[in-house]
GROMACS .gro file of C-alpha atoms in nm:
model
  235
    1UNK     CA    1   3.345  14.431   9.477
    2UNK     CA    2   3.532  14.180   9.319
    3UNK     CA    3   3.802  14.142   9.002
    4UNK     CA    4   3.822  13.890   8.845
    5UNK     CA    5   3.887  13.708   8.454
    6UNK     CA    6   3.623  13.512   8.308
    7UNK     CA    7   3.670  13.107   8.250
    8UNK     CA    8   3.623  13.185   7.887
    9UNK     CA    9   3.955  13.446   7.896
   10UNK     CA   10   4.156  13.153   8.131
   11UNK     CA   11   4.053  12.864   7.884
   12UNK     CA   12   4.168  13.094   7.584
   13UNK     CA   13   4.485  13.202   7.725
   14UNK     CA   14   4.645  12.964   7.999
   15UNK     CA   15   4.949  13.101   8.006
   16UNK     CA   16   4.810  13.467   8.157
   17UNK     CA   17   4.942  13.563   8.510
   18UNK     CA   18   4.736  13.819   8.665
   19UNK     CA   19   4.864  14.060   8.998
   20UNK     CA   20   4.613  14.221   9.157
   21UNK     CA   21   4.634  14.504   9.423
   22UNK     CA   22   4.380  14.745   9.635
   23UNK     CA   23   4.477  15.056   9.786
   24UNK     CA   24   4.301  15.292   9.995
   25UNK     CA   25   4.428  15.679  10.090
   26UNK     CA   26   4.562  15.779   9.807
   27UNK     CA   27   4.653  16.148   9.696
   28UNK     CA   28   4.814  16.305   9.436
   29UNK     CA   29   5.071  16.496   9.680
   30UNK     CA   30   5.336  16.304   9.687
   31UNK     CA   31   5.730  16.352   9.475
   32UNK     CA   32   5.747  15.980   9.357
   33UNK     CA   33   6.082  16.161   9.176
   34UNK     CA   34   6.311  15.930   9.257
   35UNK     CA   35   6.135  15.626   9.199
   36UNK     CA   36   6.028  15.693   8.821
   37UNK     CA   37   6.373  15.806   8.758
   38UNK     CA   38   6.504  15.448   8.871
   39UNK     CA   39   6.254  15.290   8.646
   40UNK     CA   40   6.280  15.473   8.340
   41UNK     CA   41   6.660  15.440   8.367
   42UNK     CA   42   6.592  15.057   8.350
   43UNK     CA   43   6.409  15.062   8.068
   44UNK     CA   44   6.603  15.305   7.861
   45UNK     CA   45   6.962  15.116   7.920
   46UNK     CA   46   6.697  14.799   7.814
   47UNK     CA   47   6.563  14.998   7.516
   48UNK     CA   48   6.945  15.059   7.376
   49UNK     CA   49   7.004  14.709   7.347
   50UNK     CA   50   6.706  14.667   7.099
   51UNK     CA   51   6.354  14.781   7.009
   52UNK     CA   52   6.078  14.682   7.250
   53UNK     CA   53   5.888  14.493   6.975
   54UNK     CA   54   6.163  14.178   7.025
   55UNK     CA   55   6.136  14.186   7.391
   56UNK     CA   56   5.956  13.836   7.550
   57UNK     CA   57   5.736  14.026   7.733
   58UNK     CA   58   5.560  14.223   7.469
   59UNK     CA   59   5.609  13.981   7.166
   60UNK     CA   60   5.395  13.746   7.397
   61UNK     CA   61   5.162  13.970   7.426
   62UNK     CA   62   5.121  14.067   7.033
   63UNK     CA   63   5.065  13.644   6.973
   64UNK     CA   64   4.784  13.723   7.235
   65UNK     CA   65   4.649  13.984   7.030
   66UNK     CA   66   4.670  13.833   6.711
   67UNK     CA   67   4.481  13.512   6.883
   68UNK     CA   68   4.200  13.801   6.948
   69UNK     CA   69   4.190  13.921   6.612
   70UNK     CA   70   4.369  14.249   6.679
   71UNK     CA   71   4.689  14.322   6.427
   72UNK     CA   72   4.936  14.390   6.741
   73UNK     CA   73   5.146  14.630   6.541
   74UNK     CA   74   4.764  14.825   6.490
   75UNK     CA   75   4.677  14.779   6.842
   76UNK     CA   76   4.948  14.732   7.089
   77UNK     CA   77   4.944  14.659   7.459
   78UNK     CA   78   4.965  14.939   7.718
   79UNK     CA   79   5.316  14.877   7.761
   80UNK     CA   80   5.457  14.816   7.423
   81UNK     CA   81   5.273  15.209   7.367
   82UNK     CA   82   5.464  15.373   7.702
   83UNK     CA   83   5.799  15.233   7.556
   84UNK     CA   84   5.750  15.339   7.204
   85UNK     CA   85   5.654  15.651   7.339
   86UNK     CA   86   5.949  15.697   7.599
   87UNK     CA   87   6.215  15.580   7.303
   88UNK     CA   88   6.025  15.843   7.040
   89UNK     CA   89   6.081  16.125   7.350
   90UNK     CA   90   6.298  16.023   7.624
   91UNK     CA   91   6.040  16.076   7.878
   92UNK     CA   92   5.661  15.984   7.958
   93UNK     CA   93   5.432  16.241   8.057
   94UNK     CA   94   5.311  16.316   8.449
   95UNK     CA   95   4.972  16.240   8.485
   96UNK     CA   96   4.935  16.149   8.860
   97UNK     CA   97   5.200  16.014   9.064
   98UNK     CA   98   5.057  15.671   9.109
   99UNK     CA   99   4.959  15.620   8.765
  100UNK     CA  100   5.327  15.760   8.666
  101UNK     CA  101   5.489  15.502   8.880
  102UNK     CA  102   5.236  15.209   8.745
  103UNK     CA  103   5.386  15.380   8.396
  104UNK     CA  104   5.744  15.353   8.486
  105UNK     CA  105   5.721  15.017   8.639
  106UNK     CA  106   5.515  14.894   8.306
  107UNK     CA  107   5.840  15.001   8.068
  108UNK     CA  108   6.096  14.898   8.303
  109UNK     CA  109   5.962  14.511   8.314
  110UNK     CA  110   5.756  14.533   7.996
  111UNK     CA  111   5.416  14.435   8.118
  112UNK     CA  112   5.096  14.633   8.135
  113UNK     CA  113   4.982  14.820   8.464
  114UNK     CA  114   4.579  14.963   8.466
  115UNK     CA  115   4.569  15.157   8.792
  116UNK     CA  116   4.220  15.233   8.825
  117UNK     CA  117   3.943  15.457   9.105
  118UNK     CA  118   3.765  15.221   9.229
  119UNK     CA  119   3.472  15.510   9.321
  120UNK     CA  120   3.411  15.485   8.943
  121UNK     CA  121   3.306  15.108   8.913
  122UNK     CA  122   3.005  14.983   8.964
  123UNK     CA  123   2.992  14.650   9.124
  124UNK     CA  124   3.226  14.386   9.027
  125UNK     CA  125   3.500  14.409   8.727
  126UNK     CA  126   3.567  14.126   8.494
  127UNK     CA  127   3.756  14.080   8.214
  128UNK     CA  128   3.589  13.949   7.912
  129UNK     CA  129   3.437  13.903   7.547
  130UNK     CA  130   3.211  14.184   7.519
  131UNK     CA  131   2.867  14.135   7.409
  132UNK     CA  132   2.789  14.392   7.243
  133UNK     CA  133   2.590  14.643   7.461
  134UNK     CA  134   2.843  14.751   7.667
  135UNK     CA  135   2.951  15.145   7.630
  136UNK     CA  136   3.307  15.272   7.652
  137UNK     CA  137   3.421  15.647   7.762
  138UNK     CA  138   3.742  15.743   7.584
  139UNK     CA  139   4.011  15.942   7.753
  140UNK     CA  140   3.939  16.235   7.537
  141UNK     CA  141   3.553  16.211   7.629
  142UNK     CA  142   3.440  16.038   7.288
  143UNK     CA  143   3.184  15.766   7.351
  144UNK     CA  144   3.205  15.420   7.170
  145UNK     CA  145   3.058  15.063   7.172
  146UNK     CA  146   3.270  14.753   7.171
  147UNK     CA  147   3.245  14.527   6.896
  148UNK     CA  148   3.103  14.168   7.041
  149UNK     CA  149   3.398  13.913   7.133
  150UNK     CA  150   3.610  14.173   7.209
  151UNK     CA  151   3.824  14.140   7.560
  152UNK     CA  152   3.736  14.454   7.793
  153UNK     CA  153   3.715  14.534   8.168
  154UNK     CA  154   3.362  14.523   8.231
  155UNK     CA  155   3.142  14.666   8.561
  156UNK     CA  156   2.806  14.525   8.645
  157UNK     CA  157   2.655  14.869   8.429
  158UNK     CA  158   2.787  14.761   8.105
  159UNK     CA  159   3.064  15.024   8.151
  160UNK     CA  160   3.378  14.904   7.938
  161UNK     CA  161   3.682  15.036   8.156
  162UNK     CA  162   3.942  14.906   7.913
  163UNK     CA  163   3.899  14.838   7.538
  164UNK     CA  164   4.096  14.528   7.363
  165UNK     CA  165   4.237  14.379   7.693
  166UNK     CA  166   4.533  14.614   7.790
  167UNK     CA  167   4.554  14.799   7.485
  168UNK     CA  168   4.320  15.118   7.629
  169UNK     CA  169   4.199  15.209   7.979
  170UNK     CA  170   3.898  15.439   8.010
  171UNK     CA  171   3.841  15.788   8.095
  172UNK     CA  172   3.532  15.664   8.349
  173UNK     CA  173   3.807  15.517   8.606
  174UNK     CA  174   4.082  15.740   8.498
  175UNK     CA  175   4.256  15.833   8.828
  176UNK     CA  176   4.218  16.168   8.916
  177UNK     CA  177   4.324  16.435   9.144
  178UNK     CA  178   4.030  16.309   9.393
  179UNK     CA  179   4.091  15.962   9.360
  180UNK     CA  180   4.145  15.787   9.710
  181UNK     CA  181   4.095  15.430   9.671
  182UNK     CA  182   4.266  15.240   9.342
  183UNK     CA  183   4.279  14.858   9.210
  184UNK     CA  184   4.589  14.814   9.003
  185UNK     CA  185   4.605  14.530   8.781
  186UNK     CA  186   4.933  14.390   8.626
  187UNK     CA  187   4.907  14.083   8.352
  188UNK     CA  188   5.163  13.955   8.150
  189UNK     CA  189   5.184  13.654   7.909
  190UNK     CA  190   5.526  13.547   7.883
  191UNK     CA  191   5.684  13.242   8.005
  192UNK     CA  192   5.807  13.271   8.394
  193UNK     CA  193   5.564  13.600   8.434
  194UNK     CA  194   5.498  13.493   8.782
  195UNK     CA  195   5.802  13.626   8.964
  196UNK     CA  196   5.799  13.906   8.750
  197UNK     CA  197   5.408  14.033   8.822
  198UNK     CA  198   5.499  13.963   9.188
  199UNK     CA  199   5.823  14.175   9.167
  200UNK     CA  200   5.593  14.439   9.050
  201UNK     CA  201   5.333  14.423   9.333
  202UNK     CA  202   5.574  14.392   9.578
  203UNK     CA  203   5.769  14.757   9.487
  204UNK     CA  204   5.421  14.929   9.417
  205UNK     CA  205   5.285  14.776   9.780
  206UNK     CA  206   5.640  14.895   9.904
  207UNK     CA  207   5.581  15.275   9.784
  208UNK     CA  208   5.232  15.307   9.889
  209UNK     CA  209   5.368  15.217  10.217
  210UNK     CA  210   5.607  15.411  10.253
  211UNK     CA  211   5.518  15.727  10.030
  212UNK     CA  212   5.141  15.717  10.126
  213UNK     CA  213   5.134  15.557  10.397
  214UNK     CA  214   4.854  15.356  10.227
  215UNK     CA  215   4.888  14.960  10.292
  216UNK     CA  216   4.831  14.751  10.018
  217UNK     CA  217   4.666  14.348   9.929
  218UNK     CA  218   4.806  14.185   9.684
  219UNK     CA  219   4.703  13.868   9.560
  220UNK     CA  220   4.814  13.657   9.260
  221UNK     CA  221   4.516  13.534   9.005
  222UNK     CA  222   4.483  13.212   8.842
  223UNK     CA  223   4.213  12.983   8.632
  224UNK     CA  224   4.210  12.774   9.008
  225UNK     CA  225   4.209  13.100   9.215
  226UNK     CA  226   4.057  13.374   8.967
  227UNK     CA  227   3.889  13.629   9.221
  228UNK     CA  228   4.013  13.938   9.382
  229UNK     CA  229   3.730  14.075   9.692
  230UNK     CA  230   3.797  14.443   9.754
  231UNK     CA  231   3.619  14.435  10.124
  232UNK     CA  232   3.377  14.731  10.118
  233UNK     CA  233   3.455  15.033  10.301
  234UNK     CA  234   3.207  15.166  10.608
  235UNK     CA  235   3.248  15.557  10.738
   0.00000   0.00000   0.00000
C-alpha cells in the first residue's frame, strides 16, 4: 500500500508539507490522560491570545480552500473545526485514544491530523481531484458522491476517505475499537511547516512507543519524494 499526493495537488499547491506515519499494534486501552491535557493546555493559553481564524497556520489553509473553490469560513479544515469547537466548550470529545491525541496535537500546533485503519483501505491512498464516481461514507452513515475536481483521499475502489482535502474524514476508515494498524497523515500550508509537521511526528512516534509499545515510520512527503510504502504485513 502506498500514500501518496497526486502531481496535479503538488503543482497546485507547492507550498504543502505532508508527514506521514504507519503504526501497527494499536488498541484502544491505553490513559493517553496526561498527554491530551498538555496539548489542549497549549492551545487554550494560544486560543486566549486571539481567535484561531488569524492564526498562520489555519489562515493558510482557508487561501488553500478558497484556491479550491470552497468558502473556508463554509468549509473549514479539520483543525480550524477542533479549535472552534474546544473554544465554544472547553474540551473535545474522547473518541479513541489515538485519534484524541492526533486531536489534541492538531489544536495545539494548528494543523490537521487524519489518523486512519488501514484494514479499511483498499490498495493505495492518494490525494486528489475527484472524478466524479467516487462514493463517500459519512461519519453518521449517510452516503454521498463527490462533486468532480474536488480534493479527497481516494483508495483504488473509488472509496473517498476524506471529503474537501482535510475538511472531513470518513466513517469507512474511522478508527475503531478493533483498529490495530493506522496511517496518520499531518499537512499543513504555512510558511516554515516543515519543522512543525516533523515536531508532530516525532511526539506521536514518541507515544506509540512508549504507550503502545507500537514503533512507528515516519517519513516527510514532497513533489520530489511524494510516496509513502506501508510494507505489507504476513501472519
Amino acid at each position: 500500500m502506498r500514500f501518496r499526493h497526486s502531481p496535479e495537488i503538488w503543482s497546485a499547491f507547492p507550498e504543502l508539507t505532508c508527514g506521514v506515519l504507519h503504526a501497527a499494534g494499536v488498541t484502544p486501552g491505553v490513559d493517553v490522560t496526561p498527554r491530551l491535557a498538555g496539548c489542549l493546555g497549549a492551545a487554550r493559553d494560544r486560543l486566549a491570545t486571539g481567535p484561531e481564524g488569524g492564526f498562520p497556520e489555519i489562515q493558510a489553509w482557508r487561501r488553500a480552500f478558497t484556491r479550491m473553490g470552497c468558502p473556508p469560513t463554509r468549509y473549514r479544515c479539520a483543525a480550524e473545526s477542533l479549535l472552534r469547537r474546544l473554544r465554544r466548550d472547553g474540551d473535545l470529545p474522547r473518541l479513541h485514544p489515538l485519534v484524541d491525541l492526533g486531536n489534541a496535537l492538531s489544536t495545539r500546533y494548528a494543523v490537521p491530523v487524519a489518523v486512519l485503519d488501514l484494514a479499511r483501505i483498499d490498495g493505495d491512498l492518494t490525494v486528489r481531484p475527484a472524478d466524479g464516481t467516487e462514493s463517500y461514507l459519512g461519519l453518521g452513515g449517510e452516503n454521498e458522491q463527490p462533486a468532480p475536481g474536488e480534493v479527497i483521499f481516494a483508495d483504488n475502489s473509488g472509496h473517498a476517505h476524506a471529503r474537501r482535502w482535510c475538511h472531513r474524514q470518513s466513517g469507512a476508515s474511522a478508527v475503531r475499537a478493533g483498529t490495530t494498524e493506522v496511517l496518520v497523515v499531518v499537512e499543513a500550508m504555512h510558511e516554515r511547516a516543515a519543522p512543525t509537521v516533523r515536531r508532530m511526528l516525532d511526539e506521536l512516534a514518541v507515544a506509540l512507543t512508549e504507550q503502545w509499545r507500537a514503533p512507528a515510520r515516519t517519513a516527510l512527503l514532497s513533489a520530489d519524494a511524494p510516496e509513502f510504502a506501508v510494507p505489507v504485513r504476513t501472519g
